[in-house]
Every structure is written in structure tokens, then in C-alpha cells.
Short mmCIF file of C-alpha atoms and ligand atoms in Angstrom, two decimals:
data_model
loop_
_atom_site.label_atom_id
_atom_site.label_comp_id
_atom_site.label_asym_id
_atom_site.label_seq_id
_atom_site.Cartn_x
_atom_site.Cartn_y
_atom_site.Cartn_z
CA MET A 1 -4.91 -46.27 -22.05
CA VAL A 2 -4.94 -43.60 -23.98
CA THR A 3 -7.20 -40.83 -22.63
CA THR A 4 -8.01 -37.63 -24.15
CA SER A 5 -8.04 -34.22 -21.84
CA SER A 6 -10.23 -31.77 -23.87
CA SER A 7 -13.22 -31.68 -26.93
CA SER A 8 -12.63 -30.27 -29.36
CA GLY A 9 -14.12 -33.19 -31.33
CA SER A 10 -12.47 -33.09 -34.23
CA SER A 11 -13.52 -36.14 -36.44
CA ARG A 12 -10.24 -36.26 -38.25
CA LEU A 13 -7.59 -38.27 -36.42
CA GLN A 14 -4.77 -35.61 -37.23
CA VAL A 15 -1.83 -35.05 -35.85
CA ARG A 16 -0.44 -30.89 -35.77
CA CYS A 17 3.34 -30.08 -34.93
CA CYS A 18 3.76 -26.68 -34.07
CA GLY A 19 6.07 -25.63 -37.09
CA ALA A 20 6.52 -21.87 -35.26
CA SER A 21 10.13 -20.44 -34.64
CA GLY A 22 10.05 -21.57 -31.22
CA CYS A 23 9.29 -25.18 -32.12
CA ARG A 24 11.55 -25.07 -34.88
CA SER A 25 14.36 -24.18 -33.00
CA ALA A 26 13.65 -27.11 -29.91
CA GLY A 27 13.53 -29.64 -33.12
CA SER A 28 10.03 -29.58 -34.37
CA GLU A 29 10.95 -30.61 -37.63
CA PRO A 30 13.09 -33.58 -37.45
CA LEU A 31 10.29 -34.60 -35.03
CA LEU A 32 7.97 -34.27 -38.10
CA ALA A 33 9.95 -36.26 -40.52
CA SER A 34 10.13 -39.08 -37.75
CA LEU A 35 6.27 -38.76 -37.39
CA GLN A 36 5.89 -38.85 -41.18
CA ALA A 37 8.32 -42.24 -41.70
CA ALA A 38 6.69 -43.87 -38.42
CA ARG A 39 3.16 -43.53 -40.11
CA GLN A 40 4.72 -44.82 -43.83
CA ALA A 41 6.08 -47.41 -41.24
CA ALA A 42 2.48 -48.27 -39.59
CA GLY A 43 1.31 -49.06 -43.30
CA LEU A 44 -0.95 -46.03 -42.87
CA SER A 45 -1.91 -42.83 -45.06
CA GLU A 46 -2.78 -38.97 -45.20
CA ALA A 47 -6.10 -39.91 -45.26
CA ASP A 48 -5.77 -42.58 -42.35
CA LEU A 49 -4.11 -39.62 -40.22
CA ALA A 50 -3.22 -36.42 -41.30
CA ILE A 51 0.05 -35.00 -39.98
CA LYS A 52 0.75 -31.41 -40.79
CA SER A 53 2.87 -28.36 -39.49
CA VAL A 54 0.49 -25.35 -37.95
CA GLY A 55 1.31 -22.28 -36.12
CA CYS A 56 1.93 -21.85 -32.23
CA LEU A 57 0.15 -24.19 -30.49
CA ARG A 58 0.99 -21.24 -27.64
CA LEU A 59 3.01 -23.11 -24.95
CA CYS A 60 6.12 -22.09 -26.63
CA GLY A 61 8.29 -22.86 -23.36
CA ARG A 62 7.80 -26.48 -24.22
CA GLY A 63 8.07 -26.83 -27.82
CA PRO A 64 8.09 -29.11 -29.76
CA LEU A 65 4.42 -29.07 -29.38
CA LEU A 66 2.20 -31.57 -30.79
CA ALA A 67 -2.13 -31.70 -30.99
CA CYS A 68 -3.45 -35.24 -31.27
CA ASP A 69 -6.87 -34.97 -32.41
CA GLY A 70 -9.66 -37.17 -32.74
CA PRO A 71 -13.58 -38.53 -32.35
CA ALA A 72 -13.13 -38.10 -28.43
CA GLY A 73 -11.09 -34.69 -28.16
CA THR A 74 -7.71 -33.87 -28.14
CA ARG A 75 -4.63 -34.24 -26.21
CA LEU A 76 -1.55 -32.09 -26.44
CA TYR A 77 2.19 -33.30 -25.92
CA GLY A 78 5.13 -30.87 -25.52
CA ALA A 79 9.04 -31.48 -25.52
CA VAL A 80 8.65 -34.69 -27.60
CA PRO A 81 11.88 -35.88 -29.12
CA PRO A 82 11.50 -37.76 -32.32
CA ASP A 83 12.63 -41.63 -31.03
CA GLN A 84 8.93 -41.19 -29.77
CA ALA A 85 7.10 -41.04 -33.20
CA GLY A 86 6.18 -44.28 -33.46
CA SER A 87 4.19 -43.88 -30.13
CA LEU A 88 2.82 -40.87 -30.13
CA ILE A 89 1.55 -42.26 -33.99
CA ARG A 90 0.18 -45.39 -32.73
CA ALA A 91 -1.85 -43.21 -29.99
CA ALA A 92 -3.31 -40.78 -32.44
CA SER A 93 -4.44 -43.16 -34.21
CA GLY A 94 -6.05 -45.34 -31.85
CA GLY A 95 -3.79 -48.22 -31.08
CA ALA A 96 -2.93 -49.88 -28.05
CA VAL A 97 -0.18 -48.76 -25.77
CA ALA A 98 2.67 -50.71 -26.19
CA ASP A 99 3.25 -53.24 -23.29
CA GLY A 100 0.33 -51.46 -21.15
CA HIS A 101 3.03 -48.80 -20.50
CA ASP A 102 2.24 -45.17 -21.80
CA SER A 103 5.82 -43.52 -22.68
CA LEU A 104 3.80 -40.46 -23.83
CA ALA A 105 2.40 -39.73 -20.33
CA ASP A 106 5.33 -37.81 -19.47
CA TYR A 107 4.99 -35.60 -22.00
CA HIS A 108 1.30 -34.97 -22.09
CA LEU A 109 -0.10 -31.09 -21.15
CA SER A 110 -3.27 -31.00 -19.55
CA LEU A 111 -5.75 -28.59 -21.48
CA GLU A 112 -7.49 -28.07 -18.55
CA HIS A 113 -4.78 -26.32 -16.93
CA PRO A 114 -4.99 -22.76 -16.31
CA PHE A 115 -2.79 -21.45 -18.46
CA PHE A 116 -5.26 -22.76 -21.58
CA ALA A 117 -8.21 -22.89 -19.60
CA LEU A 118 -8.36 -19.23 -18.49
CA GLN A 119 -6.92 -18.66 -21.98
CA PHE A 120 -10.20 -17.02 -24.35
CA PRO A 121 -8.20 -16.40 -27.68
CA VAL A 122 -10.43 -13.73 -29.88
CA VAL A 123 -7.74 -12.89 -32.91
CA LEU A 124 -5.73 -16.17 -32.48
CA GLU A 125 -8.78 -17.75 -32.16
CA GLY A 126 -7.48 -20.31 -34.74
CA CYS A 127 -3.66 -20.47 -34.23
CA GLY A 128 -2.39 -23.78 -33.94
CA GLN A 129 -5.48 -25.15 -36.72
CA VAL A 130 -3.45 -24.23 -39.80
CA ASP A 131 -0.53 -24.69 -42.15
CA PRO A 132 1.26 -21.84 -42.68
CA GLU A 133 2.91 -22.61 -45.66
CA SER A 134 -0.80 -24.05 -47.73
CA ILE A 135 -3.20 -21.64 -49.15
CA ASP A 136 -5.37 -24.10 -49.53
CA ASP A 137 -5.57 -25.22 -45.61
CA ALA A 138 -5.69 -21.90 -44.74
CA VAL A 139 -8.90 -21.46 -47.33
CA ALA A 140 -10.25 -24.56 -45.65
CA HIS A 141 -10.18 -22.95 -42.48
CA GLY A 142 -11.85 -19.59 -43.63
CA THR A 143 -9.24 -17.28 -44.40
CA TYR A 144 -10.68 -14.44 -46.95
CA ASN A 145 -14.02 -14.97 -45.67
CA GLN A 146 -14.49 -11.46 -45.22
CA LEU A 147 -12.79 -10.18 -48.16
CA LYS A 148 -14.94 -12.82 -50.43
CA ARG A 149 -18.44 -10.85 -48.62
CA CYS A 150 -17.32 -7.59 -49.20
CA LEU A 151 -16.04 -8.21 -52.72
CA GLN A 152 -19.44 -10.19 -53.47
CA GLU A 153 -22.30 -8.85 -50.83
CA LEU A 154 -21.73 -5.67 -49.71
CA SER A 155 -21.57 -2.24 -51.82
CA PRO A 156 -18.58 0.19 -50.62
CA LYS A 157 -20.72 1.76 -48.69
CA ASP A 158 -21.06 -0.85 -46.70
CA VAL A 159 -17.90 -1.63 -46.13
CA ARG A 160 -16.82 1.59 -45.19
CA ASP A 161 -19.83 1.95 -42.35
CA GLN A 162 -19.05 -0.92 -40.66
CA VAL A 163 -15.00 -0.17 -41.19
CA ARG A 164 -16.09 3.33 -39.24
CA ARG A 165 -18.57 1.63 -36.92
CA SER A 166 -15.54 -0.54 -35.99
CA GLY A 167 -13.41 2.01 -34.64
CA LEU A 168 -10.47 0.64 -36.19
CA ARG A 169 -7.56 3.65 -36.25
CA GLY A 170 -4.81 4.08 -38.16
CA ARG A 171 -1.12 2.80 -36.16
CA GLY A 172 1.30 5.41 -37.68
CA GLY A 173 1.18 7.83 -34.48
CA GLY A 174 -1.97 9.77 -35.20
CA GLY A 175 -4.83 7.16 -34.35
CA TYR A 176 -6.55 8.70 -37.51
CA PRO A 177 -10.30 6.85 -37.60
CA THR A 178 -9.60 4.28 -41.02
CA GLY A 179 -13.53 4.99 -41.83
CA LEU A 180 -13.45 8.72 -41.85
CA LYS A 181 -10.44 8.52 -43.93
CA TRP A 182 -12.02 5.67 -46.31
CA ASP A 183 -15.21 8.15 -46.43
CA THR A 184 -13.22 10.97 -47.64
CA VAL A 185 -11.31 9.54 -50.05
CA ALA A 186 -14.77 7.79 -51.79
CA LEU A 187 -16.31 12.02 -51.70
CA HIS A 188 -13.82 12.44 -54.24
CA ALA A 189 -14.26 11.35 -57.78
CA PRO A 190 -12.72 8.52 -59.33
CA GLY A 191 -9.57 8.99 -60.87
CA PRO A 192 -6.21 7.70 -62.11
CA PRO A 193 -4.86 6.22 -58.72
CA LEU A 194 -2.36 8.03 -57.15
CA CYS A 195 0.60 7.37 -54.98
CA GLY A 196 2.58 9.52 -52.53
CA LEU A 197 6.40 8.28 -51.65
CA GLN A 198 8.43 9.79 -48.60
CA ARG A 199 11.67 10.28 -49.09
CA ARG A 200 14.67 9.64 -46.28
S1 FES B 301 6.06 -21.76 -31.48
FE1 FES B 301 5.27 -23.66 -30.45
S2 FES B 301 4.31 -23.56 -29.56
FE2 FES B 301 4.59 -21.46 -29.68
#
């Protein structure tokens, strides 16, 4: 019996295969190809079970990593060889375990482990969700929402106020406050854009 170990709660059946450099070097590309072939062999379509390559799933040392999402939650696997693709497709699509033996048990990684459970990702909140090679997938996950808001809902002054309040600073060494810089530029009358080049 396949069990779930987290409650990310996607209503869509999908397999997310890490395609970041660490897992690529551990064999995620042949694994992804095997998964797609196994899905086809099982008579399933993309609509039945989505398979996609995503960014880092966080436990890079156990790659290639895979996350299977379903209505009951997410189940994570590490170091999965391509010859397990059929079992993965069966498990991810809610099928029964062959011969009552869960051949994926050895690859299962608990999301309750402190490595995952004690992390509270902020900047990396969406890591492992988006296909980095698909702009449509990125937009579907909210990428550019804030740019859209800045362009459609906020005035230039609102944007500068928020940047100033955020405390954002430049990273060129001086740590100059970005909001102050933008306010200074805004004080000057609009004119032709100027660009400064530094010759080394
Ligand atoms: S590179 Fe795959 S989990 Fe980080």
C-alpha cells in the first residue's frame, strides 16, 4: 500500500523530477525519460498524470529527487534508478503495489525528517514547484505578479515608497539604499536615458 507523508494537497496527480544541476549529474534526465516512457506504456496521458522537470527539491545529496503529488499529499523519493520508473508511475497514479511489495520503500524520504520539517523557506518558498524552462508554468505559479501589480496598480511613488521601506540596499560594496537612489533619480526632470560605462 502506498502511503503519503505530507499534506501539500495538490488535487492534480503529478510527478516533479528535479532537473537542477545536482540531480542532473546524478541521472535525473534518463529518469525523466523513463518516467515518460512508463506513463505512455501504462496508457496514461499528461492530463492523467503530469510529469515535469523542476528546480531543486532541496536534498541535493540524495539525487535524483522526485516528488509525487496527489490529493492526499506529497511523497518524496531519492536516488531513484530509471528501472523503477514503472513502479513510480503506478504509485503516482494511485495504482496498487505489484505482488504486495513496495519496491519504492527503499527510496522513500520522509518529509517529517528534521531536514525538511525544520526548514521555513522564505525566498525559496516555491523551490521545486516550477519548470524553469517553461514561462507558462512560471506565470501559472505567480511569477511576475508583483511586476504586474507595480505596472497596473501602483504609482511610481508608491513603488519607491515600498522599496525605501523594505530597506533594500545595493550590493556593489557601499550598500547604498536603493529607495534613496530611486528617489534621487525621480527628482530630476525626465530626459533622454543616459548610460554610464566603466572601462577596465
Ligand atoms: S539539485 Fe536536485 S535536489 Fe537539489
